[in-house]
PDB file of C-alpha atoms in Angstrom:
ATOM      1  CA  VAL A   6     -11.126  13.574  -3.832  1.00 87.00           C
ATOM      2  CA  TYR A   7      -8.535  11.114  -5.178  1.00 88.00           C
ATOM      3  CA  LYS A   8     -11.213   9.482  -7.320  1.00 89.00           C
ATOM      4  CA  LEU A   9     -12.009  12.817  -8.984  1.00 89.00           C
ATOM      5  CA  MET A  10      -8.327  13.663  -9.393  1.00 89.00           C
ATOM      6  CA  GLU A  11      -7.681  10.331 -11.114  1.00 91.00           C
ATOM      7  CA  THR A  12     -10.760  10.675 -13.320  1.00 92.00           C
ATOM      8  CA  ASP A  13      -9.785  14.216 -14.292  1.00 92.00           C
ATOM      9  CA  LYS A  14      -6.230  13.125 -15.104  1.00 93.00           C
ATOM     10  CA  LYS A  15      -7.472  10.320 -17.345  1.00 93.00           C
ATOM     11  CA  PHE A  16     -10.235  12.253 -19.141  1.00 95.00           C
ATOM     12  CA  GLY A  17      -9.067  15.905 -18.910  1.00 93.00           C
ATOM     13  CA  LEU A  18     -12.364  17.151 -17.506  1.00 94.00           C
ATOM     14  CA  LEU A  19     -11.523  20.314 -15.561  1.00 92.00           C
ATOM     15  CA  LYS A  20     -10.304  23.129 -17.745  1.00 89.00           C
ATOM     16  CA  ALA A  21      -9.535  26.751 -16.904  1.00 86.00           C
ATOM     17  CA  GLY A  22     -12.707  28.824 -16.975  1.00 92.00           C
ATOM     18  CA  SER A  23     -15.009  25.807 -16.683  1.00 95.00           C
ATOM     19  CA  ARG A  24     -18.521  26.051 -15.338  1.00 97.00           C
ATOM     20  CA  ILE A  25     -19.197  23.031 -13.130  1.00 97.00           C
ATOM     21  CA  LEU A  26     -22.289  21.568 -11.467  1.00 97.00           C
ATOM     22  CA  ASP A  27     -21.582  19.275  -8.487  1.00 96.00           C
ATOM     23  CA  ILE A  28     -24.626  17.184  -7.526  1.00 96.00           C
ATOM     24  CA  GLY A  29     -24.440  15.528  -4.117  1.00 94.00           C
ATOM     25  CA  ALA A  30     -21.555  17.772  -3.093  1.00 92.00           C
ATOM     26  CA  ALA A  31     -21.305  17.122   0.670  1.00 91.00           C
ATOM     27  CA  PRO A  32     -18.966  17.020   2.446  1.00 89.00           C
ATOM     28  CA  GLY A  33     -17.438  19.292  -0.188  1.00 88.00           C
ATOM     29  CA  SER A  34     -14.057  17.817  -1.068  1.00 88.00           C
ATOM     30  CA  TRP A  35     -14.890  17.505  -4.788  1.00 89.00           C
ATOM     31  CA  SER A  36     -16.233  21.061  -4.889  1.00 90.00           C
ATOM     32  CA  LEU A  37     -13.243  22.474  -3.024  1.00 89.00           C
ATOM     33  CA  TRP A  38     -10.749  20.659  -5.245  1.00 90.00           C
ATOM     34  CA  ALA A  39     -12.554  21.838  -8.396  1.00 92.00           C
ATOM     35  CA  LEU A  40     -12.626  25.427  -7.100  1.00 90.00           C
ATOM     36  CA  GLN A  41      -8.912  25.264  -6.349  1.00 88.00           C
ATOM     37  CA  ARG A  42      -8.254  23.967  -9.868  1.00 89.00           C
ATOM     38  CA  LEU A  43     -10.356  26.765 -11.356  1.00 89.00           C
ATOM     39  CA  ALA A  44      -8.389  29.314  -9.271  1.00 83.00           C
ATOM     40  CA  GLY A  45     -11.097  31.952  -9.571  1.00 83.00           C
ATOM     41  CA  LYS A  46     -11.440  31.498 -13.350  1.00 89.00           C
ATOM     42  CA  GLY A  47     -14.701  29.649 -13.663  1.00 93.00           C
ATOM     43  CA  PHE A  48     -17.883  28.911 -11.735  1.00 95.00           C
ATOM     44  CA  LEU A  49     -19.127  26.065  -9.587  1.00 94.00           C
ATOM     45  CA  ALA A  50     -22.693  25.394  -8.473  1.00 95.00           C
ATOM     46  CA  ALA A  51     -23.367  22.607  -5.968  1.00 95.00           C
ATOM     47  CA  ILE A  52     -26.328  20.948  -4.288  1.00 95.00           C
ATOM     48  CA  ASP A  53     -26.698  18.496  -1.422  1.00 94.00           C
ATOM     49  CA  LEU A  54     -29.141  17.559   1.323  1.00 93.00           C
ATOM     50  CA  GLN A  55     -26.391  18.249   3.871  1.00 92.00           C
ATOM     51  CA  ASP A  56     -24.375  21.377   4.532  1.00 89.00           C
ATOM     52  CA  LEU A  57     -20.889  21.424   3.104  1.00 85.00           C
ATOM     53  CA  GLY A  58     -18.018  20.943   5.508  1.00 77.00           C
ATOM     54  CA  MET A  59     -16.236  23.904   3.930  1.00 73.00           C
ATOM     55  CA  GLN A  60     -16.465  27.611   3.433  1.00 71.00           C
ATOM     56  CA  SER A  61     -15.534  28.759  -0.025  1.00 66.00           C
ATOM     57  CA  PRO A  62     -13.268  31.771  -0.391  1.00 68.00           C
ATOM     58  CA  TYR A  63     -14.231  31.860  -4.063  1.00 71.00           C
ATOM     59  CA  PRO A  64     -16.833  34.372  -5.263  1.00 78.00           C
ATOM     60  CA  ASP A  65     -17.958  32.247  -8.208  1.00 88.00           C
ATOM     61  CA  PHE A  66     -19.506  29.522  -6.073  1.00 91.00           C
ATOM     62  CA  LEU A  67     -23.188  28.798  -5.491  1.00 91.00           C
ATOM     63  CA  PHE A  68     -24.298  26.189  -2.956  1.00 92.00           C
ATOM     64  CA  LEU A  69     -27.917  25.165  -2.558  1.00 93.00           C
ATOM     65  CA  ARG A  70     -28.895  22.965   0.351  1.00 94.00           C
ATOM     66  CA  GLY A  71     -31.772  20.732  -0.584  1.00 95.00           C
ATOM     67  CA  ASP A  72     -33.031  17.807  -2.594  1.00 95.00           C
ATOM     68  CA  LEU A  73     -31.824  17.425  -6.175  1.00 94.00           C
ATOM     69  CA  TYR A  74     -35.374  16.345  -7.071  1.00 95.00           C
ATOM     70  CA  ASP A  75     -36.886  19.660  -5.832  1.00 96.00           C
ATOM     71  CA  PRO A  76     -38.228  21.442  -8.965  1.00 96.00           C
ATOM     72  CA  GLU A  77     -37.477  24.931  -7.586  1.00 96.00           C
ATOM     73  CA  LEU A  78     -33.866  24.063  -6.748  1.00 95.00           C
ATOM     74  CA  ARG A  79     -33.473  22.319 -10.094  1.00 95.00           C
ATOM     75  CA  SER A  80     -34.677  25.466 -11.875  1.00 96.00           C
ATOM     76  CA  ARG A  81     -32.195  27.603  -9.929  1.00 96.00           C
ATOM     77  CA  LEU A  82     -29.324  25.279 -10.801  1.00 96.00           C
ATOM     78  CA  ILE A  83     -30.268  25.035 -14.470  1.00 96.00           C
ATOM     79  CA  ALA A  84     -30.546  28.841 -14.614  1.00 96.00           C
ATOM     80  CA  ALA A  85     -26.966  29.089 -13.284  1.00 95.00           C
ATOM     81  CA  GLY A  86     -25.739  27.184 -16.348  1.00 92.00           C
ATOM     82  CA  PRO A  87     -24.878  26.261 -18.929  1.00 97.00           C
ATOM     83  CA  PHE A  88     -22.141  24.029 -17.534  1.00 97.00           C
ATOM     84  CA  ASN A  89     -19.111  22.377 -19.093  1.00 97.00           C
ATOM     85  CA  LEU A  90     -19.074  19.577 -16.536  1.00 97.00           C
ATOM     86  CA  VAL A  91     -21.640  17.856 -14.325  1.00 98.00           C
ATOM     87  CA  LEU A  92     -20.132  15.886 -11.431  1.00 96.00           C
ATOM     88  CA  SER A  93     -21.825  13.574  -8.988  1.00 95.00           C
ATOM     89  CA  ASP A  94     -20.319  11.487  -6.227  1.00 93.00           C
ATOM     90  CA  ALA A  95     -23.788  11.202  -4.679  1.00 92.00           C
ATOM     91  CA  ALA A  96     -24.954   7.996  -3.062  1.00 89.00           C
ATOM     92  CA  PRO A  97     -28.266   7.049  -1.505  1.00 90.00           C
ATOM     93  CA  ALA A  98     -28.594   6.560   2.229  1.00 89.00           C
ATOM     94  CA  THR A  99     -27.557   2.926   2.311  1.00 87.00           C
ATOM     95  CA  THR A 100     -29.724   0.266   3.895  1.00 90.00           C
ATOM     96  CA  GLY A 101     -27.348  -2.687   3.806  1.00 87.00           C
ATOM     97  CA  ASN A 102     -29.589  -4.358   1.237  1.00 87.00           C
ATOM     98  CA  ARG A 103     -27.482  -4.314  -1.920  1.00 86.00           C
ATOM     99  CA  ILE A 104     -30.464  -4.496  -4.295  1.00 88.00           C
ATOM    100  CA  VAL A 105     -32.234  -1.582  -2.591  1.00 91.00           C
ATOM    101  CA  ASP A 106     -29.007   0.440  -2.465  1.00 87.00           C
ATOM    102  CA  GLN A 107     -28.302  -0.218  -6.155  1.00 91.00           C
ATOM    103  CA  GLY A 108     -31.818   0.942  -7.034  1.00 90.00           C
ATOM    104  CA  GLY A 109     -31.320   4.139  -5.064  1.00 91.00           C
ATOM    105  CA  SER A 110     -27.994   4.743  -6.763  1.00 90.00           C
ATOM    106  CA  GLU A 111     -29.510   4.146 -10.193  1.00 94.00           C
ATOM    107  CA  ALA A 112     -32.294   6.666  -9.468  1.00 94.00           C
ATOM    108  CA  ILE A 113     -29.722   9.309  -8.512  1.00 95.00           C
ATOM    109  CA  VAL A 114     -27.706   8.682 -11.683  1.00 95.00           C
ATOM    110  CA  GLU A 115     -30.881   8.954 -13.797  1.00 96.00           C
ATOM    111  CA  ALA A 116     -31.525  12.365 -12.194  1.00 96.00           C
ATOM    112  CA  VAL A 117     -27.901  13.429 -12.769  1.00 97.00           C
ATOM    113  CA  ILE A 118     -28.197  12.459 -16.439  1.00 97.00           C
ATOM    114  CA  ASP A 119     -31.415  14.476 -16.674  1.00 96.00           C
ATOM    115  CA  TYR A 120     -29.588  17.502 -15.233  1.00 97.00           C
ATOM    116  CA  ALA A 121     -26.713  16.981 -17.668  1.00 97.00           C
ATOM    117  CA  MET A 122     -29.062  16.778 -20.655  1.00 96.00           C
ATOM    118  CA  GLU A 123     -30.623  20.093 -19.679  1.00 96.00           C
ATOM    119  CA  ALA A 124     -27.644  21.983 -18.293  1.00 96.00           C
ATOM    120  CA  LEU A 125     -24.559  21.001 -20.335  1.00 97.00           C
ATOM    121  CA  SER A 126     -23.158  23.133 -23.099  1.00 96.00           C
ATOM    122  CA  PRO A 127     -22.040  21.440 -26.338  1.00 96.00           C
ATOM    123  CA  GLY A 128     -18.843  19.441 -25.820  1.00 96.00           C
ATOM    124  CA  GLY A 129     -19.529  19.133 -22.087  1.00 97.00           C
ATOM    125  CA  ALA A 130     -18.917  16.112 -19.889  1.00 97.00           C
ATOM    126  CA  MET A 131     -20.540  14.223 -17.028  1.00 97.00           C
ATOM    127  CA  VAL A 132     -19.187  11.976 -14.263  1.00 97.00           C
ATOM    128  CA  ALA A 133     -21.540  10.092 -11.939  1.00 96.00           C
ATOM    129  CA  LYS A 134     -20.946   7.442  -9.297  1.00 94.00           C
ATOM    130  CA  ILE A 135     -23.115   4.339  -9.475  1.00 93.00           C
ATOM    131  CA  PHE A 136     -23.314   1.205  -7.372  1.00 92.00           C
ATOM    132  CA  GLN A 137     -22.696  -1.693  -9.749  1.00 87.00           C
ATOM    133  CA  GLY A 138     -25.612  -4.021 -10.199  1.00 84.00           C
ATOM    134  CA  GLY A 139     -26.609  -4.311 -13.822  1.00 78.00           C
ATOM    135  CA  ALA A 140     -28.063  -0.887 -14.636  1.00 87.00           C
ATOM    136  CA  GLU A 141     -24.771   0.422 -15.994  1.00 90.00           C
ATOM    137  CA  ALA A 142     -25.264  -0.955 -19.524  1.00 92.00           C
ATOM    138  CA  ALA A 143     -28.655   0.701 -19.995  1.00 94.00           C
ATOM    139  CA  LEU A 144     -27.396   3.995 -18.569  1.00 95.00           C
ATOM    140  CA  LEU A 145     -24.344   3.937 -20.831  1.00 95.00           C
ATOM    141  CA  LYS A 146     -26.591   3.215 -23.815  1.00 95.00           C
ATOM    142  CA  ARG A 147     -28.663   6.269 -22.905  1.00 95.00           C
ATOM    143  CA  LEU A 148     -25.537   8.408 -22.539  1.00 96.00           C
ATOM    144  CA  ARG A 149     -24.138   7.278 -25.902  1.00 96.00           C
ATOM    145  CA  LEU A 150     -27.188   8.768 -27.617  1.00 95.00           C
ATOM    146  CA  SER A 151     -26.108  12.263 -26.537  1.00 96.00           C
ATOM    147  CA  PHE A 152     -22.349  12.044 -25.936  1.00 97.00           C
ATOM    148  CA  ALA A 153     -19.474  11.242 -28.281  1.00 97.00           C
ATOM    149  CA  GLN A 154     -18.120   8.790 -25.720  1.00 97.00           C
ATOM    150  CA  ALA A 155     -19.495   7.121 -22.584  1.00 97.00           C
ATOM    151  CA  ARG A 156     -17.896   4.395 -20.499  1.00 95.00           C
ATOM    152  CA  GLY A 157     -17.564   2.957 -17.047  1.00 92.00           C
ATOM    153  CA  PHE A 158     -14.446   3.796 -15.071  1.00 92.00           C
ATOM    154  CA  LYS A 159     -13.315   2.505 -11.686  1.00 87.00           C
ATOM    155  CA  PRO A 160     -10.538   4.711 -10.299  1.00 81.00           C
ATOM    156  CA  GLU A 161      -7.728   2.919  -8.515  1.00 82.00           C
ATOM    157  CA  ALA A 162      -8.618   5.083  -5.502  1.00 78.00           C
ATOM    158  CA  CYS A 163     -11.793   2.965  -5.076  1.00 73.00           C
ATOM    159  CA  ARG A 164     -11.356   0.095  -2.661  1.00 71.00           C
ATOM    160  CA  SER A 165     -11.212  -3.204  -4.536  1.00 70.00           C
ATOM    161  CA  GLU A 166     -14.136  -4.619  -2.526  1.00 70.00           C
ATOM    162  CA  SER A 167     -16.290  -1.553  -3.235  1.00 70.00           C
ATOM    163  CA  PHE A 168     -19.111  -2.017  -5.709  1.00 82.00           C
ATOM    164  CA  GLU A 169     -19.039   1.624  -6.763  1.00 87.00           C
ATOM    165  CA  THR A 170     -17.844   2.718 -10.171  1.00 90.00           C
ATOM    166  CA  TYR A 171     -18.264   5.832 -12.290  1.00 92.00           C
ATOM    167  CA  LEU A 172     -19.982   6.572 -15.563  1.00 95.00           C
ATOM    168  CA  VAL A 173     -17.968   9.069 -17.590  1.00 97.00           C
ATOM    169  CA  ALA A 174     -19.461  10.728 -20.671  1.00 97.00           C
ATOM    170  CA  THR A 175     -17.640  13.278 -22.818  1.00 97.00           C
ATOM    171  CA  GLY A 176     -18.388  15.303 -25.933  1.00 97.00           C
ATOM    172  CA  TYR A 177     -22.006  16.276 -25.241  1.00 97.00           C
ATOM    173  CA  ARG A 178     -23.891  16.595 -28.548  1.00 96.00           C
ATOM    174  CA  GLY A 179     -27.301  17.533 -27.180  1.00 85.00           C
ATOM    175  CA  SER A 180     -30.184  15.426 -25.953  1.00 74.00           C
ATOM    176  CA  LYS A 181     -31.896  13.101 -28.382  1.00 63.00           C
TER     177      LYS A 181
END
C-alpha cells in the first residue's frame, strides 16, 4: 500500500467523496486503504480473480470476484460508475520469462485504460502498474489523447531492482 500512498501524496488522487474502481484488487490492501481514506464518504468497486484477504466494514463497497475481461462483470462495474479514479496494481501470473511477463502486463494495462475511458467522469484519474519493457511510451501517448497529463512514476516504495512502474493520468477529458 506504500506505493499507492506515495502516488496519492504526489498526485492528490483520493479526495473525500470519491468513487473509485480498483482493478486487480487482491489481496485488498489498496482497496482497504482507499476505503479508510474515504471514511464512508464515497464508493469503491473492486474486481480480482482471487478473493480479497479482507472484510470491508464499509457499506459503499462492491467486490466482484472474476476476470476483468468478462463482459458481464465489466458491465456490472461500468454500471456502478462513473468513477473519479481507476486504480490497478494488477500483474499477470508471472512465468519468469521477462518478455512474456511484460506482454501480460501490457495487456492488463490496455484493459485498465479501456475501463477508464468508459467509466471515468470528467476530471478523473487513472493509475496502473506496468512491467517496464518498451510499451510505456505508446500507452502514455494513448493516455495523453484523453487526459490533461499522463506520465510514468516509480514510487520509492518499489524495490530498485523491480521492473515495475506506474502510469499516472490525470484530468480526464473524455475518450478520443
